[in-house]
Amino acid sequence: MSHTPHPVRMKFLDLVSEVRRGELDNQTRDRIKAIPGWKSHKEMTAIKTWAERVEMSGLTDDQLMMYEMRNRALRRLAGNVLTGEQEPLIYDVSALLDKLPDHDISQYSLGQLTLPADNIYIDFGSEVLFKIDAESGLFFEGAYVSQTDIPGNDASYFSVRLVCGDVDLEEAWERPLGQTLERTSNMILAEFDGTKTVAHAFSTDFTFQHFNADAAVRSKPGVIVSTLDAVARSMIYLGTNGLDLEIGCHDGASKDDLEAFLGGDETAAGSLTSAGFPPVNFVGRNLGKIDQLEEPDFDRDHTTFKI
């Protein structure tokens, strides 16, 4: 089955929204036609408001504003990695995760880590590994990672945003748009400060992030920490020498476009991305078990850092 990374699915959700809003306009016109006689502006407004409330699944104005704000943030994050350029910014670590060591990294600092790019998306693949709970059907499917330099310091700072997948996403075509916004706009923010340890990011009180995620997601700190741990280990691996990467696309991509991209065609990456199959770095497919992840150290391993 073809896997759709979160950045691509943000475009899918835009399409769902467009279709659902078009259907809403049709429903409004049909309801107006069904009412005999002349309709005042007040009546027309009331009919349209009724239809919008149904489509928004009873969300209050404040809730709708919050979900739309979250989705705008998610679209910006997706846009940062869907550049259509030759260098893929999506890293599929599904083959890497089982090969990473499980030794304690909580006292590591990531301050001297440098990732391959300032904005990347770490994708856990098609398998549901970090289920939030059995009832909601939501799971953490990956993370957007942004890297910035700390002024006056050699250290780097990382913001990590875990994003949710929905096992019932295909139902978005049929259910009210408000329910889809509610299910797909959750994200958990963690900060890996270059001056603090990984444990500091793990100890964040996620329950206060009501602007980022709903209570059902925020109330699972164990799952959040397990997911962040996998992200942190993947980040450490991506900052080392001799990465095992295979550039390609998920199933369903045009073979001609993929061959052209791999052959150096500068326009092919944009064509693949526009079609919903952006180039991806598949990480760790040819690796054996990794025995140790060293704490990032500029002096020891300076060739992995940007200068």
Short mmCIF file of C-alpha atoms in Angstrom, two decimals:
data_model
loop_
_atom_site.label_atom_id
_atom_site.label_comp_id
_atom_site.label_asym_id
_atom_site.label_seq_id
_atom_site.Cartn_x
_atom_site.Cartn_y
_atom_site.Cartn_z
CA MET A 1 0.00 0.00 0.00
CA SER A 2 1.29 3.46 -0.85
CA HIS A 3 2.41 5.55 2.11
CA THR A 4 1.62 9.27 2.22
CA PRO A 5 3.92 11.34 4.47
CA HIS A 6 2.30 14.06 6.54
CA PRO A 7 3.60 17.00 4.43
CA VAL A 8 1.86 15.56 1.35
CA ARG A 9 -1.32 14.85 3.26
CA MET A 10 -1.63 18.52 4.19
CA LYS A 11 -2.34 19.06 0.48
CA PHE A 12 -4.90 16.23 0.61
CA LEU A 13 -6.64 17.94 3.52
CA ASP A 14 -6.77 21.18 1.53
CA LEU A 15 -8.55 19.26 -1.24
CA VAL A 16 -10.98 17.71 1.26
CA SER A 17 -11.72 21.16 2.64
CA GLU A 18 -12.34 22.57 -0.85
CA VAL A 19 -14.69 19.70 -1.75
CA ARG A 20 -16.60 19.83 1.52
CA ARG A 21 -17.05 23.62 1.26
CA GLY A 22 -18.32 23.21 -2.29
CA GLU A 23 -20.84 20.67 -1.06
CA LEU A 24 -21.82 23.10 1.68
CA ASP A 25 -22.61 25.78 -0.91
CA ASN A 26 -24.75 23.27 -2.82
CA GLN A 27 -26.62 22.29 0.34
CA THR A 28 -27.28 25.93 1.10
CA ARG A 29 -28.68 26.61 -2.38
CA ASP A 30 -30.87 23.48 -2.21
CA ARG A 31 -32.28 24.48 1.17
CA ILE A 32 -33.02 28.01 -0.06
CA LYS A 33 -34.82 26.63 -3.13
CA ALA A 34 -36.85 24.27 -0.95
CA ILE A 35 -38.35 27.16 1.00
CA PRO A 36 -41.20 28.69 -1.03
CA GLY A 37 -41.61 32.38 -1.57
CA TRP A 38 -39.32 35.36 -1.24
CA LYS A 39 -36.49 35.06 1.29
CA SER A 40 -35.20 38.07 3.17
CA HIS A 41 -31.49 38.71 3.70
CA LYS A 42 -31.95 37.68 7.34
CA GLU A 43 -33.48 34.34 6.31
CA MET A 44 -30.72 33.72 3.74
CA THR A 45 -28.06 34.44 6.36
CA ALA A 46 -29.76 32.12 8.86
CA ILE A 47 -29.84 29.27 6.31
CA LYS A 48 -26.17 29.73 5.45
CA THR A 49 -25.21 29.88 9.15
CA TRP A 50 -27.15 26.68 9.81
CA ALA A 51 -25.34 24.87 7.02
CA GLU A 52 -21.94 26.09 8.22
CA ARG A 53 -22.68 24.94 11.77
CA VAL A 54 -23.53 21.47 10.51
CA GLU A 55 -20.32 21.32 8.48
CA MET A 56 -18.27 22.59 11.42
CA SER A 57 -19.78 19.85 13.61
CA GLY A 58 -20.91 22.21 16.34
CA LEU A 59 -17.52 23.80 16.96
CA THR A 60 -17.58 27.16 18.68
CA ASP A 61 -16.04 30.15 16.94
CA ASP A 62 -13.06 29.98 19.34
CA GLN A 63 -12.51 26.28 18.62
CA LEU A 64 -12.73 26.81 14.88
CA MET A 65 -10.27 29.70 15.09
CA MET A 66 -7.84 27.53 17.07
CA TYR A 67 -8.04 24.59 14.63
CA GLU A 68 -7.58 26.84 11.63
CA MET A 69 -4.59 28.50 13.33
CA ARG A 70 -3.02 25.07 13.92
CA ASN A 71 -3.61 24.04 10.33
CA ARG A 72 -1.97 27.21 9.04
CA ALA A 73 1.09 26.37 11.15
CA LEU A 74 1.12 22.81 9.82
CA ARG A 75 0.88 24.03 6.22
CA ARG A 76 3.90 26.28 6.80
CA LEU A 77 5.88 23.36 8.23
CA ALA A 78 4.88 21.18 5.28
CA GLY A 79 5.86 23.92 2.85
CA ASN A 80 9.33 24.10 4.43
CA VAL A 81 10.07 20.51 3.37
CA LEU A 82 8.09 20.30 0.12
CA THR A 83 10.48 22.53 -1.77
CA GLY A 84 10.56 20.57 -5.02
CA GLU A 85 14.35 20.78 -5.03
CA GLN A 86 16.87 18.04 -5.73
CA GLU A 87 17.81 17.48 -2.09
CA PRO A 88 14.94 15.65 -0.31
CA LEU A 89 14.01 16.99 3.12
CA ILE A 90 11.78 14.06 4.12
CA TYR A 91 13.62 11.29 5.97
CA ASP A 92 11.78 7.96 6.20
CA VAL A 93 13.32 6.24 9.26
CA SER A 94 10.99 3.24 9.31
CA ALA A 95 13.90 0.90 8.48
CA LEU A 96 16.21 2.63 10.97
CA LEU A 97 14.15 2.56 14.15
CA ASP A 98 14.58 -1.15 14.97
CA LYS A 99 18.34 -0.84 14.40
CA LEU A 100 18.91 2.04 16.80
CA PRO A 101 20.41 1.14 20.19
CA ASP A 102 18.27 1.48 23.30
CA HIS A 103 20.94 2.77 25.67
CA ASP A 104 20.13 5.86 27.72
CA ILE A 105 20.55 9.18 25.87
CA SER A 106 18.67 11.32 28.39
CA GLN A 107 21.82 13.10 29.60
CA TYR A 108 23.02 13.89 26.08
CA SER A 109 22.99 17.45 24.78
CA LEU A 110 22.13 17.96 21.12
CA GLY A 111 23.68 21.42 21.04
CA GLN A 112 26.60 20.34 18.83
CA LEU A 113 24.45 18.31 16.48
CA THR A 114 23.93 19.55 12.94
CA LEU A 115 21.26 18.00 10.76
CA PRO A 116 21.50 17.73 6.96
CA ALA A 117 19.20 20.77 6.61
CA ASP A 118 17.63 23.41 8.81
CA ASN A 119 14.10 22.07 8.23
CA ILE A 120 13.39 18.37 7.81
CA TYR A 121 10.52 15.95 8.33
CA ILE A 122 11.24 12.63 10.09
CA ASP A 123 8.70 10.06 8.91
CA PHE A 124 8.01 6.83 10.80
CA GLY A 125 6.56 5.11 7.74
CA SER A 126 3.29 3.31 7.15
CA GLU A 127 3.21 1.18 10.30
CA VAL A 128 1.41 2.59 13.34
CA LEU A 129 4.20 2.55 15.95
CA PHE A 130 3.19 5.27 18.40
CA LYS A 131 -0.53 4.85 18.98
CA ILE A 132 -1.99 7.55 21.22
CA ASP A 133 -4.78 5.30 22.46
CA ALA A 134 -6.98 2.49 21.20
CA GLU A 135 -10.17 4.54 21.07
CA SER A 136 -9.25 7.70 19.17
CA GLY A 137 -7.58 6.09 16.15
CA LEU A 138 -4.88 8.78 16.35
CA PHE A 139 -1.14 8.12 16.40
CA PHE A 140 2.12 10.04 16.14
CA GLU A 141 3.37 9.49 12.62
CA GLY A 142 6.40 11.76 12.41
CA ALA A 143 7.99 15.04 13.38
CA TYR A 144 8.96 18.33 11.80
CA VAL A 145 12.40 19.36 13.06
CA SER A 146 13.75 22.89 12.73
CA GLN A 147 17.32 23.85 13.62
CA THR A 148 18.55 27.33 14.51
CA ASP A 149 21.87 28.59 15.80
CA ILE A 150 22.06 30.11 19.27
CA PRO A 151 23.55 33.63 18.96
CA GLY A 152 26.93 33.99 20.64
CA ASN A 153 27.20 30.26 21.13
CA ASP A 154 28.45 27.29 19.11
CA ALA A 155 25.37 25.33 20.08
CA SER A 156 22.25 24.74 18.00
CA TYR A 157 18.62 24.75 19.10
CA PHE A 158 15.97 22.36 17.77
CA SER A 159 12.21 22.65 17.80
CA VAL A 160 10.42 19.34 17.26
CA ARG A 161 6.74 19.14 16.42
CA LEU A 162 5.17 15.69 16.61
CA VAL A 163 2.21 15.39 14.24
CA CYS A 164 -0.73 13.01 14.28
CA GLY A 165 -1.99 10.49 11.78
CA ASP A 166 -5.58 9.27 11.69
CA VAL A 167 -6.42 5.65 10.90
CA ASP A 168 -9.85 6.83 9.68
CA LEU A 169 -8.54 9.58 7.42
CA GLU A 170 -10.40 8.30 4.35
CA GLU A 171 -13.66 9.08 6.16
CA ALA A 172 -12.79 12.77 5.79
CA TRP A 173 -14.66 12.80 2.46
CA GLU A 174 -17.89 11.93 4.27
CA ARG A 175 -17.71 13.44 7.76
CA PRO A 176 -18.17 17.12 8.65
CA LEU A 177 -15.09 19.23 8.05
CA GLY A 178 -14.99 20.31 11.69
CA GLN A 179 -14.37 16.73 12.81
CA THR A 180 -11.51 16.37 10.34
CA LEU A 181 -9.92 19.62 11.51
CA GLU A 182 -10.23 18.45 15.10
CA ARG A 183 -8.56 15.10 14.41
CA THR A 184 -5.75 16.24 12.13
CA SER A 185 -4.58 19.52 13.62
CA ASN A 186 -2.89 18.15 16.75
CA MET A 187 0.83 18.62 17.28
CA ILE A 188 3.13 18.42 20.30
CA LEU A 189 6.00 20.90 20.57
CA ALA A 190 9.26 19.95 22.28
CA GLU A 191 12.44 22.00 22.40
CA PHE A 192 15.91 20.51 22.42
CA ASP A 193 17.86 23.44 23.80
CA GLY A 194 21.55 23.22 23.05
CA THR A 195 22.37 24.28 26.61
CA LYS A 196 20.22 21.57 28.23
CA THR A 197 19.99 17.79 28.15
CA VAL A 198 17.59 15.60 26.19
CA ALA A 199 15.91 14.80 29.51
CA HIS A 200 14.88 18.45 29.77
CA ALA A 201 12.82 18.15 26.57
CA PHE A 202 11.31 14.89 27.82
CA SER A 203 10.27 16.54 31.09
CA THR A 204 8.22 19.29 29.44
CA ASP A 205 4.69 19.62 30.82
CA PHE A 206 2.80 18.88 27.63
CA THR A 207 -0.60 19.40 29.29
CA PHE A 208 -0.23 23.18 28.94
CA GLN A 209 -0.02 23.03 25.14
CA HIS A 210 -3.75 23.46 24.59
CA PHE A 211 -3.08 25.78 21.64
CA ASN A 212 -1.13 22.96 19.95
CA ALA A 213 -3.13 19.83 20.78
CA ASP A 214 -6.39 18.65 22.30
CA ALA A 215 -6.60 17.09 25.76
CA ALA A 216 -6.87 13.54 24.39
CA VAL A 217 -3.41 13.91 22.81
CA ARG A 218 -1.80 15.95 25.59
CA SER A 219 -2.87 13.47 28.25
CA LYS A 220 -0.56 10.69 26.98
CA PRO A 221 2.89 11.77 28.25
CA GLY A 222 4.27 8.22 28.08
CA VAL A 223 3.52 7.94 24.36
CA ILE A 224 4.80 11.47 23.75
CA VAL A 225 8.13 10.76 25.46
CA SER A 226 8.55 7.42 23.65
CA THR A 227 7.96 9.17 20.33
CA LEU A 228 10.32 12.03 21.16
CA ASP A 229 12.96 9.49 22.18
CA ALA A 230 12.72 7.87 18.72
CA VAL A 231 12.97 11.31 17.10
CA ALA A 232 16.02 12.27 19.19
CA ARG A 233 17.82 9.02 18.33
CA SER A 234 17.01 9.48 14.65
CA MET A 235 18.32 13.06 14.81
CA ILE A 236 21.59 11.88 16.36
CA TYR A 237 22.01 9.29 13.61
CA LEU A 238 21.24 11.88 10.90
CA GLY A 239 24.02 14.06 12.30
CA THR A 240 26.76 11.44 11.92
CA ASN A 241 29.18 10.58 9.14
CA GLY A 242 28.52 7.93 6.51
CA LEU A 243 24.73 7.97 6.54
CA ASP A 244 22.96 5.05 4.93
CA LEU A 245 20.50 6.82 2.61
CA GLU A 246 18.59 5.71 -0.46
CA ILE A 247 16.81 8.45 -2.38
CA GLY A 248 13.53 7.47 -3.96
CA CYS A 249 9.75 7.84 -3.70
CA HIS A 250 6.95 5.94 -2.07
CA ASP A 251 4.85 3.56 -4.17
CA GLY A 252 2.70 5.23 -6.78
CA ALA A 253 5.18 7.77 -8.12
CA SER A 254 5.67 8.14 -11.86
CA LYS A 255 8.54 5.86 -12.88
CA ASP A 256 9.53 8.24 -15.66
CA ASP A 257 9.68 11.23 -13.30
CA LEU A 258 11.57 9.21 -10.70
CA GLU A 259 14.13 8.03 -13.26
CA ALA A 260 14.51 11.59 -14.52
CA PHE A 261 15.00 12.86 -10.97
CA LEU A 262 17.61 10.22 -10.17
CA GLY A 263 19.30 11.12 -13.45
CA GLY A 264 19.68 14.73 -12.37
CA ASP A 265 16.72 16.36 -14.12
CA GLU A 266 16.22 19.60 -12.17
CA THR A 267 12.49 19.82 -12.97
CA ALA A 268 11.59 16.24 -12.05
CA ALA A 269 11.61 16.84 -8.28
CA GLY A 270 8.97 19.52 -8.68
CA SER A 271 6.84 17.24 -10.86
CA LEU A 272 7.03 14.42 -8.31
CA THR A 273 6.17 16.76 -5.45
CA SER A 274 3.24 18.30 -7.34
CA ALA A 275 1.88 14.81 -7.97
CA GLY A 276 2.03 13.99 -4.25
CA PHE A 277 5.15 11.80 -4.33
CA PRO A 278 8.06 14.00 -3.28
CA PRO A 279 11.57 12.53 -3.25
CA VAL A 280 12.37 10.89 0.10
CA ASN A 281 15.54 9.83 1.89
CA PHE A 282 15.01 6.23 3.01
CA VAL A 283 17.29 5.82 6.03
CA GLY A 284 19.04 2.71 7.28
CA ARG A 285 17.80 0.08 4.86
CA ASN A 286 21.26 -1.46 4.50
CA LEU A 287 22.36 -1.19 8.11
CA GLY A 288 22.80 -3.82 10.77
CA LYS A 289 22.11 -3.16 14.42
CA ILE A 290 23.81 0.04 15.65
CA ASP A 291 25.69 -0.60 18.90
CA GLN A 292 26.14 2.94 20.15
CA LEU A 293 24.98 6.48 19.44
CA GLU A 294 27.63 8.90 20.62
CA GLU A 295 26.71 12.28 22.06
CA PRO A 296 27.30 14.92 19.35
CA ASP A 297 30.74 16.45 19.82
CA PHE A 298 32.08 19.14 17.48
CA ASP A 299 35.72 18.57 18.42
CA ARG A 300 35.55 14.82 17.89
CA ASP A 301 33.44 14.73 14.75
CA HIS A 302 33.71 18.18 13.20
CA THR A 303 33.35 16.95 9.61
CA THR A 304 29.61 16.36 10.16
CA PHE A 305 28.95 19.99 10.97
CA LYS A 306 28.28 22.99 8.79
CA ILE A 307 31.09 25.53 8.73
#
